mmCIF file of C-alpha atoms in Angstrom:
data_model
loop_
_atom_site.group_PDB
_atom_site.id
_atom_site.type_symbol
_atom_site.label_atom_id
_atom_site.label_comp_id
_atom_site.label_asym_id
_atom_site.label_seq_id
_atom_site.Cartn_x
_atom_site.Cartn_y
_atom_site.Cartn_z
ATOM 1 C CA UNK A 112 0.000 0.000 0.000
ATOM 2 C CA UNK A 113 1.578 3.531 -1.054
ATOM 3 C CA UNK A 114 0.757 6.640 1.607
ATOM 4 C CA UNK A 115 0.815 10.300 1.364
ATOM 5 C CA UNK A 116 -1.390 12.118 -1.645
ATOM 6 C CA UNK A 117 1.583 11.907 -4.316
ATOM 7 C CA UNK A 118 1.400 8.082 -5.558
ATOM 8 C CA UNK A 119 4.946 7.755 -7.011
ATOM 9 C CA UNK A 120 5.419 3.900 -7.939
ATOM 10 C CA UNK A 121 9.184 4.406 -9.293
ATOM 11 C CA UNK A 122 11.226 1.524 -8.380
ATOM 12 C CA UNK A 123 14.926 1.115 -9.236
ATOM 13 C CA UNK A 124 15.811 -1.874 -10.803
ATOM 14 C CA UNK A 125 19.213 -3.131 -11.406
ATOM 15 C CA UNK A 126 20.461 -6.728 -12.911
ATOM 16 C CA UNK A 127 19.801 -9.747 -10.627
ATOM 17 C CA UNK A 128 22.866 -12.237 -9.943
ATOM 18 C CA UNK A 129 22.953 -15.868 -11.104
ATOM 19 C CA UNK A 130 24.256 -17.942 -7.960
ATOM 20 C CA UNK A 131 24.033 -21.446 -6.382
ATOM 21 C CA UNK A 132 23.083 -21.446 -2.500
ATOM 22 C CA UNK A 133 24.365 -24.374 0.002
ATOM 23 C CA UNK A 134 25.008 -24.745 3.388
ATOM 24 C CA UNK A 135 25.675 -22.716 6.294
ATOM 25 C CA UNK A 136 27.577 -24.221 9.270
ATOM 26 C CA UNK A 137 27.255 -22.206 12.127
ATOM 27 C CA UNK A 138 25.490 -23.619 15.342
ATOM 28 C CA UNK A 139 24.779 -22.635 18.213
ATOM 29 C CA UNK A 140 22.800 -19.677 20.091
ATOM 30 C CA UNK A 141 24.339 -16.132 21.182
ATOM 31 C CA UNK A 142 22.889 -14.221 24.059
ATOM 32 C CA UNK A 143 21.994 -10.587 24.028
ATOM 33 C CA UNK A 144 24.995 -8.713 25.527
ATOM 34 C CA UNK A 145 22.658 -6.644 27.863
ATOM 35 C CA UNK A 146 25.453 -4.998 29.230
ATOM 36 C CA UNK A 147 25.901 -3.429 26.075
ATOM 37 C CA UNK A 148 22.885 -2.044 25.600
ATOM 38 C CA UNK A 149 21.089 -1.220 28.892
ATOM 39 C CA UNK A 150 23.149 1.667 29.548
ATOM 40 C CA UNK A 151 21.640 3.464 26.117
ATOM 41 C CA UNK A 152 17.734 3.448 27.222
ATOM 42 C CA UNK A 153 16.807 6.728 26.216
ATOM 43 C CA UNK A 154 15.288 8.832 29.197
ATOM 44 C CA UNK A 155 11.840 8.634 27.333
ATOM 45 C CA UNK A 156 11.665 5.410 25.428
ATOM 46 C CA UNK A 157 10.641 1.466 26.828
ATOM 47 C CA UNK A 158 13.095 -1.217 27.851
ATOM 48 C CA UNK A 159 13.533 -4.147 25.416
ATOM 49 C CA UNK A 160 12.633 -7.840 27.090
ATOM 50 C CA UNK A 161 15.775 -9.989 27.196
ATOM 51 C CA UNK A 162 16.019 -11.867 24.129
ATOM 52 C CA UNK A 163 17.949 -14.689 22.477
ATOM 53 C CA UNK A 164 19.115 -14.970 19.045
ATOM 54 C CA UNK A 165 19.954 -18.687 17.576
ATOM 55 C CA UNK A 166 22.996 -18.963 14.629
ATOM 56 C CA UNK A 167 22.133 -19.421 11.350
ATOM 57 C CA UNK A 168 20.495 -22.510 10.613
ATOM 58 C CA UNK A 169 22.308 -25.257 8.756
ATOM 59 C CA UNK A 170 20.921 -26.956 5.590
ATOM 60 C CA UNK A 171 21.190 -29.936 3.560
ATOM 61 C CA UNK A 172 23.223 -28.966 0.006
ATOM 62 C CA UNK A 173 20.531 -31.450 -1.887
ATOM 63 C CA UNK A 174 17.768 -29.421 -0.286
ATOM 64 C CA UNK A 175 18.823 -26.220 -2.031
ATOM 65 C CA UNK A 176 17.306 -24.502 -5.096
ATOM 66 C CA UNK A 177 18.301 -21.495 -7.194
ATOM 67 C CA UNK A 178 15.056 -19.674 -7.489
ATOM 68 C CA UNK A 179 13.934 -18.771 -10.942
ATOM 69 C CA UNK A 180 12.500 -15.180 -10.687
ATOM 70 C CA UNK A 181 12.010 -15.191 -14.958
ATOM 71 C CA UNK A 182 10.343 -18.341 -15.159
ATOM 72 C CA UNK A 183 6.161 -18.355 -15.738
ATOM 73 C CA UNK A 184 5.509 -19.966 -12.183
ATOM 74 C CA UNK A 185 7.024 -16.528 -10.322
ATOM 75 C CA UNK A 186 4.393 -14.572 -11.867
ATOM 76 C CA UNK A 187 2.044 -16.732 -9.230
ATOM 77 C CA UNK A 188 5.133 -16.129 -6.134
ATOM 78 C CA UNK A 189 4.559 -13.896 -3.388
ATOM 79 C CA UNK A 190 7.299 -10.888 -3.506
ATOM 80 C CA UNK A 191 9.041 -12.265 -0.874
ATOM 81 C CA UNK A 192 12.532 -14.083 -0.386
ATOM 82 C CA UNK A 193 12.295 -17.683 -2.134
ATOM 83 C CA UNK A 194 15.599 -18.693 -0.062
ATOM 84 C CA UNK A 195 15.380 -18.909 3.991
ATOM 85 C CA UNK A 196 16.632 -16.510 5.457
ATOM 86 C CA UNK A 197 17.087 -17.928 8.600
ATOM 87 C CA UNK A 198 20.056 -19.165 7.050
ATOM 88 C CA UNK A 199 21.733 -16.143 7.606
ATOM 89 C CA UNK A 200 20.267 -14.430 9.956
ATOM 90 C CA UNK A 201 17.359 -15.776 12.085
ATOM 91 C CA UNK A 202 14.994 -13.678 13.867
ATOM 92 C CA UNK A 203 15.468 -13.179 17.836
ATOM 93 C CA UNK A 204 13.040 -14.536 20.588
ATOM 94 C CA UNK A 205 12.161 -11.206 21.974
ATOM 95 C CA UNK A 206 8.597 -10.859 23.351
ATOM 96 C CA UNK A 207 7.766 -7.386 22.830
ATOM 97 C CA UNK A 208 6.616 -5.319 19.471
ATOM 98 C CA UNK A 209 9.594 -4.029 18.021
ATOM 99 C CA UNK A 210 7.265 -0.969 16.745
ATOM 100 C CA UNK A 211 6.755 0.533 20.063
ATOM 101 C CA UNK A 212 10.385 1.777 20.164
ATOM 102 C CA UNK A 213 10.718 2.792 16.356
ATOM 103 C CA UNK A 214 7.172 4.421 16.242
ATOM 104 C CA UNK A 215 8.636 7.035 18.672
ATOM 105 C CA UNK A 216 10.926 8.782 15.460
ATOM 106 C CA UNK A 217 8.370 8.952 13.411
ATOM 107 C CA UNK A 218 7.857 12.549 11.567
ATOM 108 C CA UNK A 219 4.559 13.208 11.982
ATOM 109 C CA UNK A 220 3.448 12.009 15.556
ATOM 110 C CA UNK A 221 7.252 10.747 16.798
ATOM 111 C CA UNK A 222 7.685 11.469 20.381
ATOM 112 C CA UNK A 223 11.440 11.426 19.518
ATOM 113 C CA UNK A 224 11.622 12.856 15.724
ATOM 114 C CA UNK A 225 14.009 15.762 17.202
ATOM 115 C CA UNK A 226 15.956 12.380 17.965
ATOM 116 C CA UNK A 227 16.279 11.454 14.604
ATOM 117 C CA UNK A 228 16.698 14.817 13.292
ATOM 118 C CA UNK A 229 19.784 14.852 15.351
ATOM 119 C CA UNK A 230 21.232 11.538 14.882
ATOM 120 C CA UNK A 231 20.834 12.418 10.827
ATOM 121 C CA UNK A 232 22.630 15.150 11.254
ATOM 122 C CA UNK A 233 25.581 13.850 13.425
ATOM 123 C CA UNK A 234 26.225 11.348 10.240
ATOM 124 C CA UNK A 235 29.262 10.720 9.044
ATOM 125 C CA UNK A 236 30.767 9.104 5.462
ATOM 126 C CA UNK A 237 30.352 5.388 5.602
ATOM 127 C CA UNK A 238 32.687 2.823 3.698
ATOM 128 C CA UNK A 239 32.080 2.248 0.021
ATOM 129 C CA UNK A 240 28.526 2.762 -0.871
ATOM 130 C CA UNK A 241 26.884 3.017 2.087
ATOM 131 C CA UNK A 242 26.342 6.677 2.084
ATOM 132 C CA UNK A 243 26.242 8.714 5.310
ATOM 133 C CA UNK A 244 26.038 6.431 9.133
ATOM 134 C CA UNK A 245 25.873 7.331 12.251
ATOM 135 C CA UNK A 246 29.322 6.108 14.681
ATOM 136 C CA UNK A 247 29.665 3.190 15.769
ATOM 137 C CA UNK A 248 29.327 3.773 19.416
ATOM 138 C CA UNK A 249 26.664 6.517 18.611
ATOM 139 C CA UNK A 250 24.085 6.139 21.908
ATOM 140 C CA UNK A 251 21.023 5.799 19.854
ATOM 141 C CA UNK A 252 22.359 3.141 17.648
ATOM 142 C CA UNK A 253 23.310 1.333 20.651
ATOM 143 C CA UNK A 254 20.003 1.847 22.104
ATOM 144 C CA UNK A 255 18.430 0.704 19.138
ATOM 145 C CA UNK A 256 20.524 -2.886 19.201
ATOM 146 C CA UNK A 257 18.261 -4.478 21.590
ATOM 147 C CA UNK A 258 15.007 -3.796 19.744
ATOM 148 C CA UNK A 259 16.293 -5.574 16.825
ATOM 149 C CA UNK A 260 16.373 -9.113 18.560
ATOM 150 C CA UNK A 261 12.554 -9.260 19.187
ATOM 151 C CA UNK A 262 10.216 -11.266 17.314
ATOM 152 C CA UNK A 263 7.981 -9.167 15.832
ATOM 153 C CA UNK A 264 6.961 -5.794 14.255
ATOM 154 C CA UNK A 265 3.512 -4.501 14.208
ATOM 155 C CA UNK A 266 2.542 -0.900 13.694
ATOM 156 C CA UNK A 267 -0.589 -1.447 12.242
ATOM 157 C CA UNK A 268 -3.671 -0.869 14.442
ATOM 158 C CA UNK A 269 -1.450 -1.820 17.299
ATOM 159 C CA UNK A 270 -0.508 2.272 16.739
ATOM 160 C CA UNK A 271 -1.477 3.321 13.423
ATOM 161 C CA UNK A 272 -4.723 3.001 12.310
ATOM 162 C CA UNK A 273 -5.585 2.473 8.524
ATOM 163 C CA UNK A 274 -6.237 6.214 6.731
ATOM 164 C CA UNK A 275 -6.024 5.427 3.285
ATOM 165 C CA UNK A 276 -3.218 7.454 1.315
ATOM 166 C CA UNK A 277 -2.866 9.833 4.858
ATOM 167 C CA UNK A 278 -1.899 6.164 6.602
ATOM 168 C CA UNK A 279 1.127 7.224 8.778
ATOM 169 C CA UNK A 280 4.505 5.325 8.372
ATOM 170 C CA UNK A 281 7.561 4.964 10.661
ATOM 171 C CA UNK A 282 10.815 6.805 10.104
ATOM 172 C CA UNK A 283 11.871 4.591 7.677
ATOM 173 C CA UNK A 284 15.219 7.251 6.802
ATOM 174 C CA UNK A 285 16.477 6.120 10.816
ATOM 175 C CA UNK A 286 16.306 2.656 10.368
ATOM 176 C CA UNK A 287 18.140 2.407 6.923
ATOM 177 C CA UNK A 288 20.669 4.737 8.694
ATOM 178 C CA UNK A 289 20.902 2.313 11.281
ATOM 179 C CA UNK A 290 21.088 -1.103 9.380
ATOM 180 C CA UNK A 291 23.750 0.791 7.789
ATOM 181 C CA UNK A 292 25.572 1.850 10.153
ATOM 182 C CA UNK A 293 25.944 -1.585 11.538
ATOM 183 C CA UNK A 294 27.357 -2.804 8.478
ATOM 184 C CA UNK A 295 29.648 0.223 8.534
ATOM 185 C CA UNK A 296 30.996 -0.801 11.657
ATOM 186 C CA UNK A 297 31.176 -4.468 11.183
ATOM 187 C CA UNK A 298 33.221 -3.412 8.289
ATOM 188 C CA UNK A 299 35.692 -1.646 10.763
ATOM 189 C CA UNK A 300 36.398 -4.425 13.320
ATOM 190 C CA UNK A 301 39.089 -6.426 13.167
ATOM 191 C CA UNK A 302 37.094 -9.507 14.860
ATOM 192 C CA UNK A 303 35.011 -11.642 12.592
ATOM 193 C CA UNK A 304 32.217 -13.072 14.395
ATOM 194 C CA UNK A 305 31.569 -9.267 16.048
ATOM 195 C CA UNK A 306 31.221 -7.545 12.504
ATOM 196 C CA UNK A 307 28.851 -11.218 12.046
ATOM 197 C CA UNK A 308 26.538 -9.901 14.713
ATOM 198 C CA UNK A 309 26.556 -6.425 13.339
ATOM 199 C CA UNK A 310 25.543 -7.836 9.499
ATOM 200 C CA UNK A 311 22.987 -9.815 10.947
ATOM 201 C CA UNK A 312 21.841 -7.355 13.205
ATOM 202 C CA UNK A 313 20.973 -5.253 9.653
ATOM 203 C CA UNK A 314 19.200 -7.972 8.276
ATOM 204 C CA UNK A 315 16.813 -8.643 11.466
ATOM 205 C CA UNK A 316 15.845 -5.080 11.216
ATOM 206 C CA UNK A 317 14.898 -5.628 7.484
ATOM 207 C CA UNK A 318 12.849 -8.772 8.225
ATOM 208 C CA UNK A 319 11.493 -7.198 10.849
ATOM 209 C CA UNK A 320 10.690 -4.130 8.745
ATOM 210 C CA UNK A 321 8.878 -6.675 5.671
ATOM 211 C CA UNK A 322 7.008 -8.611 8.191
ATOM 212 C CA UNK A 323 3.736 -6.970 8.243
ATOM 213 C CA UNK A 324 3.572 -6.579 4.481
ATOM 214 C CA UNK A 325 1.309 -3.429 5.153
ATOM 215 C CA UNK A 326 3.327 -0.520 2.505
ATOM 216 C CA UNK A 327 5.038 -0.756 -0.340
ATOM 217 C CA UNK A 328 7.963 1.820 0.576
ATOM 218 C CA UNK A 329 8.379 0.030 3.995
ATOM 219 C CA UNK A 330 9.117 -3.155 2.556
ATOM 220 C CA UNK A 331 11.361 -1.692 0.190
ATOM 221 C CA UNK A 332 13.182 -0.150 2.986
ATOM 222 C CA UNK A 333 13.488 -3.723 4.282
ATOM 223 C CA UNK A 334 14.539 -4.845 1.766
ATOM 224 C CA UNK A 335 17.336 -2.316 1.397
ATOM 225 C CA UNK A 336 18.298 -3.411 4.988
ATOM 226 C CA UNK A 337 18.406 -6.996 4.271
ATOM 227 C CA UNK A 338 20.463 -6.446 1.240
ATOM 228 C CA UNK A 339 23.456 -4.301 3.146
ATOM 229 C CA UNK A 340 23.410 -6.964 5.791
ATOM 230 C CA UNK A 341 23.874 -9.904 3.248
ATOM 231 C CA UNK A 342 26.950 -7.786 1.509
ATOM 232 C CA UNK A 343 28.575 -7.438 4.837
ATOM 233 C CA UNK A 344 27.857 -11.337 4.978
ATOM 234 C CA UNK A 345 29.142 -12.047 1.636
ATOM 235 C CA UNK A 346 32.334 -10.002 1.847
ATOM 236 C CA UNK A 347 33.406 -11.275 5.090
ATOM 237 C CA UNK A 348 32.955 -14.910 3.900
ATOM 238 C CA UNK A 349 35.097 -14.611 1.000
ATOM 239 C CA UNK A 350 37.791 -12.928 3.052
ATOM 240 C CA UNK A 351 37.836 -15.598 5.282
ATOM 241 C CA UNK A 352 37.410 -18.316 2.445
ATOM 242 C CA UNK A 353 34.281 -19.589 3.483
ATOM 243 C CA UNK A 354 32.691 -21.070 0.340
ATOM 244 C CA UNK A 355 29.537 -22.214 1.624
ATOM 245 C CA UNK A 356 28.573 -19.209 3.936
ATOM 246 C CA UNK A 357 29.593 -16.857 0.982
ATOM 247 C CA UNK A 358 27.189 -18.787 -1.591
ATOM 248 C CA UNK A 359 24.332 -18.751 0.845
ATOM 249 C CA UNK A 360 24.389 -14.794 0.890
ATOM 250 C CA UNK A 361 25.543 -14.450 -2.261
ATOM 251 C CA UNK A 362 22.092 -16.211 -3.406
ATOM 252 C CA UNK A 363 19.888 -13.955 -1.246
ATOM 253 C CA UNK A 364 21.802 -10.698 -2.427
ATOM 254 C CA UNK A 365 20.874 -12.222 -6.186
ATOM 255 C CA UNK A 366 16.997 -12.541 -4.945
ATOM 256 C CA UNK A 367 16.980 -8.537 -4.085
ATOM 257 C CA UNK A 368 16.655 -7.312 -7.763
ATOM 258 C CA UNK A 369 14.376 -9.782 -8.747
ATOM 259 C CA UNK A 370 12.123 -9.004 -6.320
ATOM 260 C CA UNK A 371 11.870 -4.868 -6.874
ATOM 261 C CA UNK A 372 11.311 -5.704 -11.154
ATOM 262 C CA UNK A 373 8.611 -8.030 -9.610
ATOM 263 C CA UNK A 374 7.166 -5.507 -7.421
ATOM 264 C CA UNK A 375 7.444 -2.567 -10.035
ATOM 265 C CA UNK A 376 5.417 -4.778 -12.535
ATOM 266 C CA UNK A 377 2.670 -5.407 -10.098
ATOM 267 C CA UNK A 378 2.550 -1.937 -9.241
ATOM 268 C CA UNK A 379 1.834 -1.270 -12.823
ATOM 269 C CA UNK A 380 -0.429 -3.621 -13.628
ATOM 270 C CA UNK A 381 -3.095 -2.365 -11.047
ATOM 271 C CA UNK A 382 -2.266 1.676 -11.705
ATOM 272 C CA UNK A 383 -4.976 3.455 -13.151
ATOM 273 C CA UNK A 384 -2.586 6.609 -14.093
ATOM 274 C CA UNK A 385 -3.130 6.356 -17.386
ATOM 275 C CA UNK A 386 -6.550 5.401 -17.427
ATOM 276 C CA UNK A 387 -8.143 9.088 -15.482
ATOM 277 C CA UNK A 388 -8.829 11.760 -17.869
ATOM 278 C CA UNK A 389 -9.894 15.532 -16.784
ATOM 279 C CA UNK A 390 -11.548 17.289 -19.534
ATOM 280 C CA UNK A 391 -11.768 20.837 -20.114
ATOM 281 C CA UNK A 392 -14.680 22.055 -17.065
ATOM 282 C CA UNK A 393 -12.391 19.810 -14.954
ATOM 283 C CA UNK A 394 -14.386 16.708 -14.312
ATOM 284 C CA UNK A 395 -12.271 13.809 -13.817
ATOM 285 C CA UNK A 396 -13.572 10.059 -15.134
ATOM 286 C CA UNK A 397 -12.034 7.194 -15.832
ATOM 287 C CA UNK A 398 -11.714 5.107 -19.196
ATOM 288 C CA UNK A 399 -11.249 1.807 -17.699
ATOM 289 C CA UNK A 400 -11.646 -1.746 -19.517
ATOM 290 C CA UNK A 401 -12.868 -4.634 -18.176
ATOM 291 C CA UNK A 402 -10.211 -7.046 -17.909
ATOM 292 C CA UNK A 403 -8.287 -4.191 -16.300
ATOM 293 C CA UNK A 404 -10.817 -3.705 -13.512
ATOM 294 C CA UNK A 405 -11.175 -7.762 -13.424
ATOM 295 C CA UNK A 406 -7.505 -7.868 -12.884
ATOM 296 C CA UNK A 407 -7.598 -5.216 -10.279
ATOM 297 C CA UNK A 408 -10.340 -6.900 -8.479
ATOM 298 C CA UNK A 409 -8.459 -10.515 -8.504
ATOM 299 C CA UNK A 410 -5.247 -8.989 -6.401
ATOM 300 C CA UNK A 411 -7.042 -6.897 -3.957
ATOM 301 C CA UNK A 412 -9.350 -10.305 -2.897
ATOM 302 C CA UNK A 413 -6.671 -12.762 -3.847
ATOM 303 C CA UNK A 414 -3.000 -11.441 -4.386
ATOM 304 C CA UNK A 415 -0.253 -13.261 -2.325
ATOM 305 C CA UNK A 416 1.014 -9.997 -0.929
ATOM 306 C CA UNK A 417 -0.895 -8.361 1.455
ATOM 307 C CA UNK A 418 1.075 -4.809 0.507
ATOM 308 C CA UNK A 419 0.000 -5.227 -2.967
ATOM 309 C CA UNK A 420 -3.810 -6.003 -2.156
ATOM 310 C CA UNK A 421 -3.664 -2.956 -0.413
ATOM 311 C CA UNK A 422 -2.757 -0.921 -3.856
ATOM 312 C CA UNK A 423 -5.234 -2.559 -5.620
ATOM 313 C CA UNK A 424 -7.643 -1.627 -2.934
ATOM 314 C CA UNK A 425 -6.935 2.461 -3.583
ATOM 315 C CA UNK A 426 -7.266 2.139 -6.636
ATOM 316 C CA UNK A 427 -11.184 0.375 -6.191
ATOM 317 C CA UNK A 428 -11.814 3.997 -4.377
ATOM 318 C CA UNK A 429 -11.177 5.498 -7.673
ATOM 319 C CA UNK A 430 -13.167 3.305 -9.444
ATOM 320 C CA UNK A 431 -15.691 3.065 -6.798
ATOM 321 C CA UNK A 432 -15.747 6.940 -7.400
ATOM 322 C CA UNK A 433 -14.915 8.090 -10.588
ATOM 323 C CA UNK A 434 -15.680 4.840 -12.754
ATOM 324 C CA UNK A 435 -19.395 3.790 -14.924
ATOM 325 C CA UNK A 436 -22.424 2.558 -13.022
ATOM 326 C CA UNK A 437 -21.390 -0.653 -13.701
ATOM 327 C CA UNK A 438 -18.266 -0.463 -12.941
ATOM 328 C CA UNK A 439 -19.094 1.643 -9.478
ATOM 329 C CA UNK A 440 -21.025 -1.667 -8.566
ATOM 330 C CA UNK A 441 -18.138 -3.938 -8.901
ATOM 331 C CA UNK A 442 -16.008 -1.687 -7.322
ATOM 332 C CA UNK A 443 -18.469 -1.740 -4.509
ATOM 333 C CA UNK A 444 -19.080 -5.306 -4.420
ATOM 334 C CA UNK A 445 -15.442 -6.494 -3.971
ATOM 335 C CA UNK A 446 -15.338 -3.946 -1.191
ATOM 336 C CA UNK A 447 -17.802 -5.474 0.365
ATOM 337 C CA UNK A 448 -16.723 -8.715 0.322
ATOM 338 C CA UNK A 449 -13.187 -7.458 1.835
ATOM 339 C CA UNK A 450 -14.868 -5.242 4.426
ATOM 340 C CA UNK A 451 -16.070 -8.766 5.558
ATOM 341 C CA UNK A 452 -12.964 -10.785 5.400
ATOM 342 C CA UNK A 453 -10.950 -11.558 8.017
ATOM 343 C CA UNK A 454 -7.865 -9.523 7.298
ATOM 344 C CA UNK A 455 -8.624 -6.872 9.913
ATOM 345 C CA UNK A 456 -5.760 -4.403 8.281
ATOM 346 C CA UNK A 457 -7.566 -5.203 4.622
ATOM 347 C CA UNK A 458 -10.897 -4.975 6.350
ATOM 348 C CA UNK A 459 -10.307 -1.368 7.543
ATOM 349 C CA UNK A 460 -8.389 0.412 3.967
ATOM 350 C CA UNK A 461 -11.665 -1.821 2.222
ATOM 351 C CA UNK A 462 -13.798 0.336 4.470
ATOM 352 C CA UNK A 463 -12.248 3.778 3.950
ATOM 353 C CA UNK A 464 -12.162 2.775 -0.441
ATOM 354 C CA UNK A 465 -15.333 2.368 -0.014
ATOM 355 C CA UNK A 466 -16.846 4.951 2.124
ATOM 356 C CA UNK A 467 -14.253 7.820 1.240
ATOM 357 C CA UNK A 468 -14.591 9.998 -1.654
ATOM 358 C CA UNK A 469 -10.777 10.980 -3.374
ATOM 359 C CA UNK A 470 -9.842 14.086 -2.517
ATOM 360 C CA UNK A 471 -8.950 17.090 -4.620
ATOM 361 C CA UNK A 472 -5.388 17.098 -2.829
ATOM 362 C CA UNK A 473 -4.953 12.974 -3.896
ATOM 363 C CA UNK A 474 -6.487 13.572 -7.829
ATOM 364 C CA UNK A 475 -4.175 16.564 -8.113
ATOM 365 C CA UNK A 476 -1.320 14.757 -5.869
ATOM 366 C CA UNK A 477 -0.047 12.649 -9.029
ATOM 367 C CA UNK A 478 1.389 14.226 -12.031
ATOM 368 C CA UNK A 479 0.646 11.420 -14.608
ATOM 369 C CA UNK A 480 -2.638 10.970 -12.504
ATOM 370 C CA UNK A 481 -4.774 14.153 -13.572
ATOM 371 C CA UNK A 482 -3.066 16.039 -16.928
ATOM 372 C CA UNK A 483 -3.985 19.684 -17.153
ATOM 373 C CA UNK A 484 -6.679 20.266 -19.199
ATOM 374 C CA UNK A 485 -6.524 21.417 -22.922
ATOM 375 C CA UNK A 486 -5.944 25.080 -23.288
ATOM 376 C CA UNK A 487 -9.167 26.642 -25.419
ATOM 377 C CA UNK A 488 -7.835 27.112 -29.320
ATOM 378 C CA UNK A 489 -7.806 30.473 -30.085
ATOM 379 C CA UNK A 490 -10.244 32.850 -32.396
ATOM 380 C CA UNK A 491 -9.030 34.448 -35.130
#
């Protein structure tokens, strides 16, 4: 689901890599150095639970696939990593919602965005291309350390409720900073299974970050997180001449590009952009087929991505809106049936598609959405 009245659906794409995954062979389970972080509880924010966090699991070499994001069959795949990631980097056992920490940086209700504000600004250059990070000892990284080894991340109606394109999303500029700057100082250490912890450590926070599949920029984010922390992986595994460790992140950083191309097809197949015309007087319609809206329809009650649903479900409010009588009532009807499902996130952005008229601020939001109408020809 996109937020905010512009609906921009660029998405970078760059060439996937061909590789062959097998095993990782590190055991065992690493406890949360609490030492570490309990000194770096900001005055304001909560105290993680004590957590665990397990090695990366090993696997079988015959069990192993290469997935095959060009063939037919992916066109059926959820957008999600086909390889486990739990072979690098499992998630931790924490008990409490991750969000309840990050929610507080936000930049429109964030209790802490002068925080954030602050720890972007105290950035410094990072190795290679990692762009600007924050020190590796910087307080709030530290504090954040903790929050990365629990179990789950849910913002949605646990703290944000469902608004249609005004939804709110986290500070999703922090945590990239952050995953980075873990990689940046994992890069810096001279002992390897430290700068491990710190590469994993990114790609927790991107798992976490992709786990409630609620916006499309979010999991983006994610995935941006995961694929720093798999580089860091990747690197240090060659440098130390492990083979198999190296191929197993060296197939999930060949999964990343595959999966934005994916993403930025799906995205287009459901945009109406081109399909909303605004004539002259400045009424808007649309000039919508059939099999487009049937298409439309089918992901927002069936997709395998909840995130993508949820596009195809703003774009029913236009059609619901701004479409024929006929389709209006199809629009409505798949509403409907969502507003009754039992996907309470779905259940709630069905509701507001169906019950809330666009806005001038939304049709006007999107350059491609609306162009201006024709200027009038001039008399001789």
């Amino acid at each position: 689901m996109s937020t905010g009245p512009k609906r921009s659906r660029s998405l970078e794409v760059v060439a996937a890599v061909a590789v062959i995954l097998v095993l990782a062979d590190l055991l065992g389970v690493r406890v949360v150095d609490w030492a570490r972080a309990s000194g770096t509880a900001g005055a304001d924010g909560p105290t993680a639970p004590p957590a665990t966090v397990s090695a990366p699991h090993a696997v079988a070499i015959e069990s192993l696939q290469v997935p095959c994001w060009s063939c037919p069959d992916s066109k059926e795949w959820a957008v999600r990593f086909r390889t486990d990631l739990d072979l690098l980097a499992p998630l931790g056992t924490g008990s409490a919602n991750a969000a309840i920490w990050f929610k507080d940086f936000a930049k429109r209700s964030g209790s802490r965005r002068a925080e954030a504000e602050a720890a972007h600004a105290r950035r410094v250059d990072g190795p290679g291309d990692l762009g600007p990070v924050l020190r590796g000892d910087d307080p709030l990284l530290l504090e954040a350390e903790p929050w990365c080894d629990q179990a789950t991340m849910r913002l949605y109606l646990d703290i944000y409720p469902i608004k249609g394109w005004e939804t709110e999303v986290p500070n999703l500029l922090i945590q990239l900073t952050f995953a980075k700057s873990w990689v940046a100082r994992g890069m810096a250490v001279s002992d390897p299974s430290t700068a491990m912890e710190d590469f994993r450590r990114a790609i927790r926070l991107g798992r976490l970050m992709r786990q409630e599949d609620v916006t499309v920029i979010a999991d983006l984010v994610g995935l941006a997180c995961i694929r720093v922390g798999a580089q860091g992986i990747y690197d240090l595994a060659v440098k130390q001449g492990n083979s198999q460790l190296a191929l197993v992140a060296a197939i999930v950083l060949g999964e990343v590009a595959p999966q934005k191309l994916a993403g930025a097809q799906r995205l287009t197949e459901t945009d109406l952009a081109p399909y909303v015309q605004k004539n002259a007087a400045g009424d808007v319609s649309l000039e919508l087929s059939g099999k487009k809206l049937d298409h439309i329809v089918a992901v927002a009650t069936s997709g395998p991505d909840r995130r993508f649903r949820g596009e195809a479900i703003l774009e029913l409010n236009f059609v619901r809106h701004l479409g024929s009588p006929a389709q209006r009532e199809k629009a409505l009807a798949a509403l409907n049936q969502l507003a009754a499902s039992g996907d309470r996130i779905l259940v709630d952005l069905a509701v507001w598609a169906r019950d809330t008229k666009p806005s001038t601020e939304v049709l006007e939001g999107s350059d491609p959405l609306l162009p201006p109408p024709p200027s009038p020809s001039k008399k001789p």
